[in-house]
Coordinates of C-alpha atoms and ligand atoms in Angstrom, one line a residue:
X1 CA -282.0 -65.8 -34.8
X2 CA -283.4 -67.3 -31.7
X3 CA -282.5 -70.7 -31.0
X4 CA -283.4 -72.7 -27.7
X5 CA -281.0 -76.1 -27.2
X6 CA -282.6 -78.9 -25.0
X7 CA -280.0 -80.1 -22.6
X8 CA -276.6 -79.2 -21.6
X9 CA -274.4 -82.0 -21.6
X10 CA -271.1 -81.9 -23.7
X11 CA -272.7 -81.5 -26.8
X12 CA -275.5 -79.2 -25.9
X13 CA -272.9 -77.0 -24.2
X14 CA -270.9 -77.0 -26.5
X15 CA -273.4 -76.0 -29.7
X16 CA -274.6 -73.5 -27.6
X17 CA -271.2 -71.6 -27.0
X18 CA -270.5 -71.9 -31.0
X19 CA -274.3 -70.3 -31.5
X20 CA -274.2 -67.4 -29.0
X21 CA -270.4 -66.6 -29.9
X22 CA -271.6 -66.7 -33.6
X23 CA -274.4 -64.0 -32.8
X24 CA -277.8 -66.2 -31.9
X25 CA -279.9 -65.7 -29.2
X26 CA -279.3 -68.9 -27.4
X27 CA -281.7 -70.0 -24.9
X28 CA -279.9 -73.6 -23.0
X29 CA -282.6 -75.1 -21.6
X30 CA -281.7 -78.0 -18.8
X31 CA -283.9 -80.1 -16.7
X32 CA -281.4 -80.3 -14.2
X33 CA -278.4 -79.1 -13.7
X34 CA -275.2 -78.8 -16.8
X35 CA -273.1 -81.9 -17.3
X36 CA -275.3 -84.2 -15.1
X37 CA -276.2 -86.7 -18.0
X38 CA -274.3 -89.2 -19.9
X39 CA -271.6 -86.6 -19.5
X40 CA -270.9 -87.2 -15.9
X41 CA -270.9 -91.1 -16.1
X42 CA -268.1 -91.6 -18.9
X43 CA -265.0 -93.0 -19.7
X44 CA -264.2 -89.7 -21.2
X45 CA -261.4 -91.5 -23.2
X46 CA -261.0 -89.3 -26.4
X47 CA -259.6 -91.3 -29.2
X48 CA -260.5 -92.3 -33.0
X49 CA -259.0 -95.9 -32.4
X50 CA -261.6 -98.2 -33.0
X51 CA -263.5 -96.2 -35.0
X52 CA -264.7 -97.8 -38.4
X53 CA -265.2 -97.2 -41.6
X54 CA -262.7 -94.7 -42.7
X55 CA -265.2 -92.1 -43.3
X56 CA -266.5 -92.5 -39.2
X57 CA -262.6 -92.8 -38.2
X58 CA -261.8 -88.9 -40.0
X59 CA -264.8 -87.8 -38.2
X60 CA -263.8 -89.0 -34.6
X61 CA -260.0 -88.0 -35.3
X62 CA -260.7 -84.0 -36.1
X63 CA -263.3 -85.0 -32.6
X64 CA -260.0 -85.8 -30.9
X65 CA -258.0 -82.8 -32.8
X66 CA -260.9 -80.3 -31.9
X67 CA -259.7 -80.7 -28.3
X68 CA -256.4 -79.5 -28.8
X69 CA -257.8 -76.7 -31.1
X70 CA -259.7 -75.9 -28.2
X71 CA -256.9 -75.9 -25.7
X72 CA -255.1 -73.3 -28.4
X73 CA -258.0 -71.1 -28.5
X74 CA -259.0 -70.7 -24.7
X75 CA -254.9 -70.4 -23.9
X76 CA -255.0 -73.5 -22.2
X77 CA -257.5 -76.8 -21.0
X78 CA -257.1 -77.8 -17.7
X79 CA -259.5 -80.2 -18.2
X80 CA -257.9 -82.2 -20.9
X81 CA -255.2 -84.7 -19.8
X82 CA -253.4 -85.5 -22.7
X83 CA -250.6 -88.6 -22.5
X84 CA -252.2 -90.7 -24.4
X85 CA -253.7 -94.5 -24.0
X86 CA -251.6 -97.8 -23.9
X87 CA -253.1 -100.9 -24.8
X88 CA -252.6 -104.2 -23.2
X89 CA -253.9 -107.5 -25.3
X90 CA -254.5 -110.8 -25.3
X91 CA -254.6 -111.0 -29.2
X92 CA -251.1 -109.6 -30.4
X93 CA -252.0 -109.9 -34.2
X94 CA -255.2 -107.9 -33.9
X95 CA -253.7 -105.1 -32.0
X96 CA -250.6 -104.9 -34.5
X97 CA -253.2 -105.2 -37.3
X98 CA -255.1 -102.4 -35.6
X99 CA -251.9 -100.5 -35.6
X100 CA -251.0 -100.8 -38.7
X101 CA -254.3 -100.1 -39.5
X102 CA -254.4 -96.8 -37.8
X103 CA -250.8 -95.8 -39.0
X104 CA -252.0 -96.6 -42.6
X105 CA -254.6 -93.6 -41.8
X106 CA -252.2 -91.3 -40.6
X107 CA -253.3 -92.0 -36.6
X108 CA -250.3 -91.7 -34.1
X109 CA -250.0 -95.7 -33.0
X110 CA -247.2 -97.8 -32.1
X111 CA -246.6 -101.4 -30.9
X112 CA -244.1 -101.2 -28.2
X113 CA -242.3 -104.2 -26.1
X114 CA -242.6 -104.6 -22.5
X115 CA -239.7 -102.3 -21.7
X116 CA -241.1 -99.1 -23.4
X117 CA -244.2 -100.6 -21.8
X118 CA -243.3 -100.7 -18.4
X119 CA -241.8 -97.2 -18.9
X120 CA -245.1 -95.9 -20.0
X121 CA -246.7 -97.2 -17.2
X122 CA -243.7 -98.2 -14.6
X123 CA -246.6 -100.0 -11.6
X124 CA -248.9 -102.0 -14.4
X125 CA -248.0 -105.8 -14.3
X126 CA -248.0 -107.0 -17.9
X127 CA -251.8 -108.0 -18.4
X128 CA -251.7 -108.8 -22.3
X129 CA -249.4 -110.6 -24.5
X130 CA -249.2 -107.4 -26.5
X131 CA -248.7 -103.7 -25.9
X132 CA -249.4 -100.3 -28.0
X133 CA -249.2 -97.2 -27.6
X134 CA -251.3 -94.4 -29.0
X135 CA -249.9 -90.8 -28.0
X136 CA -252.2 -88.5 -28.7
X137 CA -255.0 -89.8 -27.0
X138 CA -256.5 -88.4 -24.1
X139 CA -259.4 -88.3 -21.2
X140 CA -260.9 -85.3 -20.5
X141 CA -262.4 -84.0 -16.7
X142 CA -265.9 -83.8 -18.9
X143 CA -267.8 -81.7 -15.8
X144 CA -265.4 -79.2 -16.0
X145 CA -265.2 -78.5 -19.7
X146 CA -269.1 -78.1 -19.6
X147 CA -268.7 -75.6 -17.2
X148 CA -266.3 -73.9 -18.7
X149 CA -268.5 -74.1 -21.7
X150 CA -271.7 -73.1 -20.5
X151 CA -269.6 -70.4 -19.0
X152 CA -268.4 -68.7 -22.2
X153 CA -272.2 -69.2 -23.5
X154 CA -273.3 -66.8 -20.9
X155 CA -270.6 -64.5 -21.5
X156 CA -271.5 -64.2 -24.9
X157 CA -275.1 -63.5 -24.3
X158 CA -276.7 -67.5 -23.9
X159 CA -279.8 -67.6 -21.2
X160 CA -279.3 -70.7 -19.3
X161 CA -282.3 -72.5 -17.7
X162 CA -281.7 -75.1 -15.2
X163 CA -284.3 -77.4 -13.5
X164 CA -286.5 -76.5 -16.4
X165 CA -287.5 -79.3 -18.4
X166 CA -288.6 -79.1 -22.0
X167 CA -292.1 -80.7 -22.2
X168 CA -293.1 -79.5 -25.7
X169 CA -291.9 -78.1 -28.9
X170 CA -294.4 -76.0 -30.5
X171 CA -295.5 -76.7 -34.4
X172 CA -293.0 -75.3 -37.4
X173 CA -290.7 -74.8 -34.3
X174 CA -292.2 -71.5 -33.0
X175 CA -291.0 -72.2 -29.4
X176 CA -290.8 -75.0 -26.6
X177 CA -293.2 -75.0 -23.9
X178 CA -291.3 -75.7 -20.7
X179 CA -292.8 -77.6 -17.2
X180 CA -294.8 -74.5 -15.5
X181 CA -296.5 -73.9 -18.6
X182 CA -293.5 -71.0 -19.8
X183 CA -293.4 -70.7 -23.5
X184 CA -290.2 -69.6 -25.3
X185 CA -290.2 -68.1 -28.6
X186 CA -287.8 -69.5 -31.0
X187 CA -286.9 -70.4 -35.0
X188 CA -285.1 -73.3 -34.1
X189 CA -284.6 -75.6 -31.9
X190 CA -281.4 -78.0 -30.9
X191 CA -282.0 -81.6 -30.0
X192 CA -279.1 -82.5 -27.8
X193 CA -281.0 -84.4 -25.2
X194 CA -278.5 -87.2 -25.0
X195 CA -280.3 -90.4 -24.3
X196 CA -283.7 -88.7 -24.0
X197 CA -283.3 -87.2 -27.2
X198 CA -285.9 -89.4 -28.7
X199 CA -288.7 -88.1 -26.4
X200 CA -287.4 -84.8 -27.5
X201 CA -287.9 -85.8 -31.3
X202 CA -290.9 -87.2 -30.0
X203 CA -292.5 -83.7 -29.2
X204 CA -290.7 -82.3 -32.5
X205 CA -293.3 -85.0 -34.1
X206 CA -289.8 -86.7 -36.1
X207 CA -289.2 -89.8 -34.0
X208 CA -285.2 -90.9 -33.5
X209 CA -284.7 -94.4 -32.8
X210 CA -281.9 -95.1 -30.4
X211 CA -280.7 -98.2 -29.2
X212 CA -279.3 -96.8 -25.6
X213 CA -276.6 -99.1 -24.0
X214 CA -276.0 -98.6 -20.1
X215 CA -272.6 -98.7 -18.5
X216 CA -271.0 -98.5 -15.4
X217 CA -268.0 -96.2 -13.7
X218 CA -266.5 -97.2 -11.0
X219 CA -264.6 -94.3 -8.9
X220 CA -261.4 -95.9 -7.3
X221 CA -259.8 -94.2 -3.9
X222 CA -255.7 -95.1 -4.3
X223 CA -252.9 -94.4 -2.6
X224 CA -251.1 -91.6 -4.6
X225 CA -250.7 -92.2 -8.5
X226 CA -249.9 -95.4 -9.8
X227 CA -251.7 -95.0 -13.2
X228 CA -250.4 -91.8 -15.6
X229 CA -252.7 -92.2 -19.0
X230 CA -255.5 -93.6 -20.2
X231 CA -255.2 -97.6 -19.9
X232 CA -256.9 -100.9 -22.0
X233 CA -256.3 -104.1 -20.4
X234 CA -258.4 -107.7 -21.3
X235 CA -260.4 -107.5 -18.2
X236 CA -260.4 -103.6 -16.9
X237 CA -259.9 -100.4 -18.9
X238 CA -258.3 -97.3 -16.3
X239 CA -257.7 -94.0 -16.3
X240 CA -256.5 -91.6 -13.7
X241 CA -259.6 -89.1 -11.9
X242 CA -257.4 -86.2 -10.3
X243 CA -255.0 -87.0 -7.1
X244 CA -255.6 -90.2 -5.7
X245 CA -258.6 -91.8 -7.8
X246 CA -259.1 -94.0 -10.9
X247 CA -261.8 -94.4 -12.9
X248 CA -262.7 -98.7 -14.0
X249 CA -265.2 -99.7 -16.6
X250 CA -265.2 -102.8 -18.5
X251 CA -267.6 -103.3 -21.2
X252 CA -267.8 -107.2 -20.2
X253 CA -269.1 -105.7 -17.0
X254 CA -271.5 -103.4 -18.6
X255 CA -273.2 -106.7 -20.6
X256 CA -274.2 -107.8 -17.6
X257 CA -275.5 -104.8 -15.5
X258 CA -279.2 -105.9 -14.7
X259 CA -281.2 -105.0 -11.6
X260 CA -279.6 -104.1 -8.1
X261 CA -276.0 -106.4 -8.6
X262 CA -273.8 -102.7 -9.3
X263 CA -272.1 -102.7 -5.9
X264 CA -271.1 -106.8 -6.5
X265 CA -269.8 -105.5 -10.4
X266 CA -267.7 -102.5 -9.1
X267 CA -266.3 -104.7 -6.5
X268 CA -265.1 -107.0 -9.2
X269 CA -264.0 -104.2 -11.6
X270 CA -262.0 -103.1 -8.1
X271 CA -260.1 -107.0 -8.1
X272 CA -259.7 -106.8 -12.0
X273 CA -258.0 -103.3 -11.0
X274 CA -256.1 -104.8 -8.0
X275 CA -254.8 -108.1 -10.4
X276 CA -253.1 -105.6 -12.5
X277 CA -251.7 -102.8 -10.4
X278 CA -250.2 -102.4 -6.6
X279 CA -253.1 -101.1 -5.5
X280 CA -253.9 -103.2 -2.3
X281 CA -255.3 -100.3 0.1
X282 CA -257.9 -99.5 -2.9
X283 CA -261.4 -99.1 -2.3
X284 CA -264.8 -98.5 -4.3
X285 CA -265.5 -94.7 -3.6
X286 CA -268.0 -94.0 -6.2
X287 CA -270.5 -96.1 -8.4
X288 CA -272.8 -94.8 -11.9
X289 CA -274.7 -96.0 -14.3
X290 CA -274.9 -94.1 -17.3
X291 CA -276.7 -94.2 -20.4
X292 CA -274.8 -93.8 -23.6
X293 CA -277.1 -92.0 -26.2
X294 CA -276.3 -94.4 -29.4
X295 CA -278.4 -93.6 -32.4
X296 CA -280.0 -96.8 -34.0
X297 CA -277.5 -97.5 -36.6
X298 CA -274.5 -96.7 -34.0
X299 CA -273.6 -93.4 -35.7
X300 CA -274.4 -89.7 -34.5
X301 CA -277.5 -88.1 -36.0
X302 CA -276.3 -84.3 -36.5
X303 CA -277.7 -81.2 -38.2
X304 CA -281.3 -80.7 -39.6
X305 CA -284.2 -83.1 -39.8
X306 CA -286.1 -83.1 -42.7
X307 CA -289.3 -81.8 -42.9
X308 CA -289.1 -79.9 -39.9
X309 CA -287.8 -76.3 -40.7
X310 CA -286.0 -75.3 -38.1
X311 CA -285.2 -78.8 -35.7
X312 CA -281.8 -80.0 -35.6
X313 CA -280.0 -83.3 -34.0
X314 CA -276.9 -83.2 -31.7
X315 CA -277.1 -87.0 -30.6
X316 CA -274.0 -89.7 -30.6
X317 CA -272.6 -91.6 -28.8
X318 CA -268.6 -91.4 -28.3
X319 CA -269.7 -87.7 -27.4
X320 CA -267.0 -86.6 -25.3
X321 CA -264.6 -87.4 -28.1
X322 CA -266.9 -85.6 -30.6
X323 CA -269.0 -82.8 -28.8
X324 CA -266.0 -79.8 -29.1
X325 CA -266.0 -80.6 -32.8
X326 CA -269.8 -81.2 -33.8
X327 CA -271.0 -78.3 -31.6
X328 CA -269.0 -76.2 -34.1
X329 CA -270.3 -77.2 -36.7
X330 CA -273.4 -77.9 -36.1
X331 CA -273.8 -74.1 -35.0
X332 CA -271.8 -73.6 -38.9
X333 CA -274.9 -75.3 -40.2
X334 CA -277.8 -73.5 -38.3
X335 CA -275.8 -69.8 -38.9
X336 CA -275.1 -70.4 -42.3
X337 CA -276.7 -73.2 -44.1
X338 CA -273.5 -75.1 -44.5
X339 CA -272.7 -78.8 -43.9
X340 CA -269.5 -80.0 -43.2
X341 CA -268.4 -82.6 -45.4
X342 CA -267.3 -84.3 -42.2
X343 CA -270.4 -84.1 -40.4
X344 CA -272.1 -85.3 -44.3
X345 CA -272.7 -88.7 -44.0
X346 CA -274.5 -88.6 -40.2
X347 CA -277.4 -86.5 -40.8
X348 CA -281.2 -87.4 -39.1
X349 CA -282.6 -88.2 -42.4
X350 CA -281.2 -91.6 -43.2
X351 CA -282.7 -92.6 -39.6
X352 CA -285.7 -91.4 -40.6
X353 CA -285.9 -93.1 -44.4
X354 CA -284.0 -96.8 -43.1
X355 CA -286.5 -99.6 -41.6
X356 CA -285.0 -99.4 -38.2
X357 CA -285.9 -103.3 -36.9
X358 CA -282.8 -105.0 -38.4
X359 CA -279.5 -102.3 -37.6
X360 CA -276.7 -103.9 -35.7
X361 CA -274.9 -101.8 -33.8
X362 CA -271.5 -101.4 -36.1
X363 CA -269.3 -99.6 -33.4
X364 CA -270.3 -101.2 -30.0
X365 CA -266.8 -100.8 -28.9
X366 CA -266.2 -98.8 -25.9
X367 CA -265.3 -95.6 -26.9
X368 CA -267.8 -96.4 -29.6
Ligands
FAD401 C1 -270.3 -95.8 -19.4 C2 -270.1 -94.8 -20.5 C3 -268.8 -94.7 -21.0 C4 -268.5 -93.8 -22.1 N1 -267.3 -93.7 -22.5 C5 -267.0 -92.8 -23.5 C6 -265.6 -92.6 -23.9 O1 -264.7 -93.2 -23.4 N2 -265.4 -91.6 -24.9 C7 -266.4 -90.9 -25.4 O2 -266.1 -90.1 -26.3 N3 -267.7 -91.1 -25.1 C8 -268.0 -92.0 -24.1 N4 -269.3 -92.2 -23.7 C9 -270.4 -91.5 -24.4 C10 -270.5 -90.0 -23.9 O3 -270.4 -89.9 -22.5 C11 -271.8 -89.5 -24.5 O4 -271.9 -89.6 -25.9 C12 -272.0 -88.0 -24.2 O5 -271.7 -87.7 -22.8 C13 -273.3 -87.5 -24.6 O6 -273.5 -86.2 -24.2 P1 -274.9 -85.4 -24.5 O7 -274.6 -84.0 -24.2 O8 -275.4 -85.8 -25.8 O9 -275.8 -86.1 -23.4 P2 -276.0 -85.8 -21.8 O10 -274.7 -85.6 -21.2 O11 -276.9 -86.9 -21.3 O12 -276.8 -84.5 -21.8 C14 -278.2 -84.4 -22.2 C15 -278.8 -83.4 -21.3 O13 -280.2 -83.2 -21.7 C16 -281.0 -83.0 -20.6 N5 -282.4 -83.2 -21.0 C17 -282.9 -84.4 -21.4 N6 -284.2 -84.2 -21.7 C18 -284.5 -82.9 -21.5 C19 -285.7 -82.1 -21.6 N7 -286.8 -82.6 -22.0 N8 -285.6 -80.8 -21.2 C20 -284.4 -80.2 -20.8 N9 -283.3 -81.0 -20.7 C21 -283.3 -82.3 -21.0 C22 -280.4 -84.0 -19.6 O14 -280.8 -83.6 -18.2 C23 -278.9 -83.9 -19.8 O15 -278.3 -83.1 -18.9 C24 -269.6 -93.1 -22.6 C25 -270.9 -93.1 -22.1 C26 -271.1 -94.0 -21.0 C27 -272.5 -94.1 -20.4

């Protein structure tokens, strides 16, 4: 089976890996370069803690397990940085509601006093009223896993195209038709174009709706490491970037990204950052804007569209939590016709039969 995947961000990377170790001819076609997307500008916080309903919660917690599986099955993961997250709140009966809430689930999560707090995190000044811990959370070095990913696709036979944009998908999905004019022959065809995935539907003549929601990173230069794990405070959420950096993003920050005001908005992550942690000598090394690929109703759109043989979806948002996991079984699907009950209740259909004008976005949180 020949099958060409648009874009090689987490998810496309990783669907591609799972389809040429599974026996396809993979073709990863990327318009730029691997990991340069949506992947490159996240949080990259994996977790399943404000993930809601239940059924969207077990999803996102075998998306956080997957990692670990993965760690087991490459003999090790330099790129995941396990350690987990600790919460600081303002609203000490929702976070213990949330714990109990995640306990009642089976989810690792714990309220903890300032004590076990401040030995958590020994340098963070109590921002919050409340603390929690959740252990097996993590944040993952997301460049590095989708070159390691992209990697083991080669090795297992994957063609990888860089700087080649697809600007076509040809009827019944006999091939795409990349910028130059190439055609590639295929059966099927993986949408995992992230936040251009709808233009990509477009071509496949299935449109997606997505409601796309921008954010912004902010790369902090620090003096060695005062931050060990993944952390949520009320004004500024943290986590370490390798030696001497930190990673801020706010999403009351990212409601108000507009036109050229970045550099003023990762200053004032970089004072929310200083207010809460010795940092005085910190400066603003790096700024991005990214776009988070959300499908309309806020959940992923995975596996085959209907009415299309041979197109499939690989499009959510929360991705770096959920790409390992949905690029396996996604590939399961296209290989052997088999849907995860997991992966059940997100398939492109419903976007495709639901008037798209009134969907709220359920899971806005960050983290989504
Ligand atoms: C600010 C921010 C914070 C986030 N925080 C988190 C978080 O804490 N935890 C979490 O799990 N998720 C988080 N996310 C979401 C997560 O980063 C995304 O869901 C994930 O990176 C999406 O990966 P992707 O592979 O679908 O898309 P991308 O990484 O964007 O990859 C898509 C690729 O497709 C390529 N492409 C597009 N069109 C074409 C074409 N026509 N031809 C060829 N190639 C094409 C693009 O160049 C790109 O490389 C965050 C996102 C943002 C923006």
């Amino acid at each position: 089976m020949k099958v060409a995947v648009i874009g090689a961000g987490i998810l496309g990377a990783s669907v591609a890996y799972r389809l040429a170790e599974g026996g396809a001819r993979v073709t990863l076609v990327e318009r730029g370069e691997p990991g340069g997307g949506a992947s490159a500008a996240s949080f990259a916080w994996v977790n399943a803690n404000e993930k809601k309903p239940r059924a969207y919660f077990g999803l996102n917690y075998a998306g956080l397990r997957e990692h670990y599986r993965l760690r087991e099955e490459f003999g090790g993961a330099p790129w995941l940085h396990p350690g987990g997250n600790l919460v600081w709140s303002a609203d000490a009966r929702g976070l213990r509601e949330r714990v109990e809430r995640l306990r009642g689930w089976g989810y690792a999560a714990e309220t903890v006093g300032e004590e076990r707090a401040r030995e958590l995190e020994p340098e963070v000044r109590s921002p919050g009223v409340a603390a929690a811990y959740f252990p097996e959370e993590a944040w993952v070095d997301v460049p590095r896993l989708v070159r390691e990913l992209v990697e083991r696709a080669r090795a297992a036979g994957a063609e990888v195209r860089t700087g080649s944009p697809v600007v076509g998908i040809e009827a019944e999905v006999s091939a795409v038709r990349l910028a130059g004019g190439e055609r590639v022959a295929v059966d099927a065809v993986v949408n995992a174009a992230g936040p251009d995935a709808d233009r990509v539907a477009g071509m496949a003549g299935s449109p997606l709706p997505l409601a796309p929601r921008r954010g912004l990173l902010v790369r902090l230069e620090v003096r060695g490491a005062p931050l060990r794990r993944v952390l949520h405070a009320p004004e500024v959420n943290l986590r370490p970037d390798g030696a001497g950096y930190l990673i801020a993003h706010h999403e009351s920050v990212d409601r108000r990204l507009g036109g050229k005001d970045e550099r003023r908005l990762a200053v004032e992550l970089l004072e929310r950052a200083r207010g809460i942690l010795p940092v005085p000598e910190a400066r603003v090394s790096g700024v991005r804007v990214g776009t988070r690929p959300v499908p309309a109703d806020g959940y992923p759109s995975v596996g085959a569209a209907p009415g299309i043989p041979g197109y499939y979806e690989a499009v959510t948002h929360s991705g770096v939590t959920l790409g390992p996991l949905l690029g396996r079984l996604l590939a399961c699907e296209i290989l052997g016709g088999e849907v995860h009950p997991l992966a059940a209740p997100y398939r492109p259909g419903r976007l495709r039969e639901q008037r798209m004008t009134e969907h709220p976005i359920r899971n806005a949180k960050e983290g989504g």
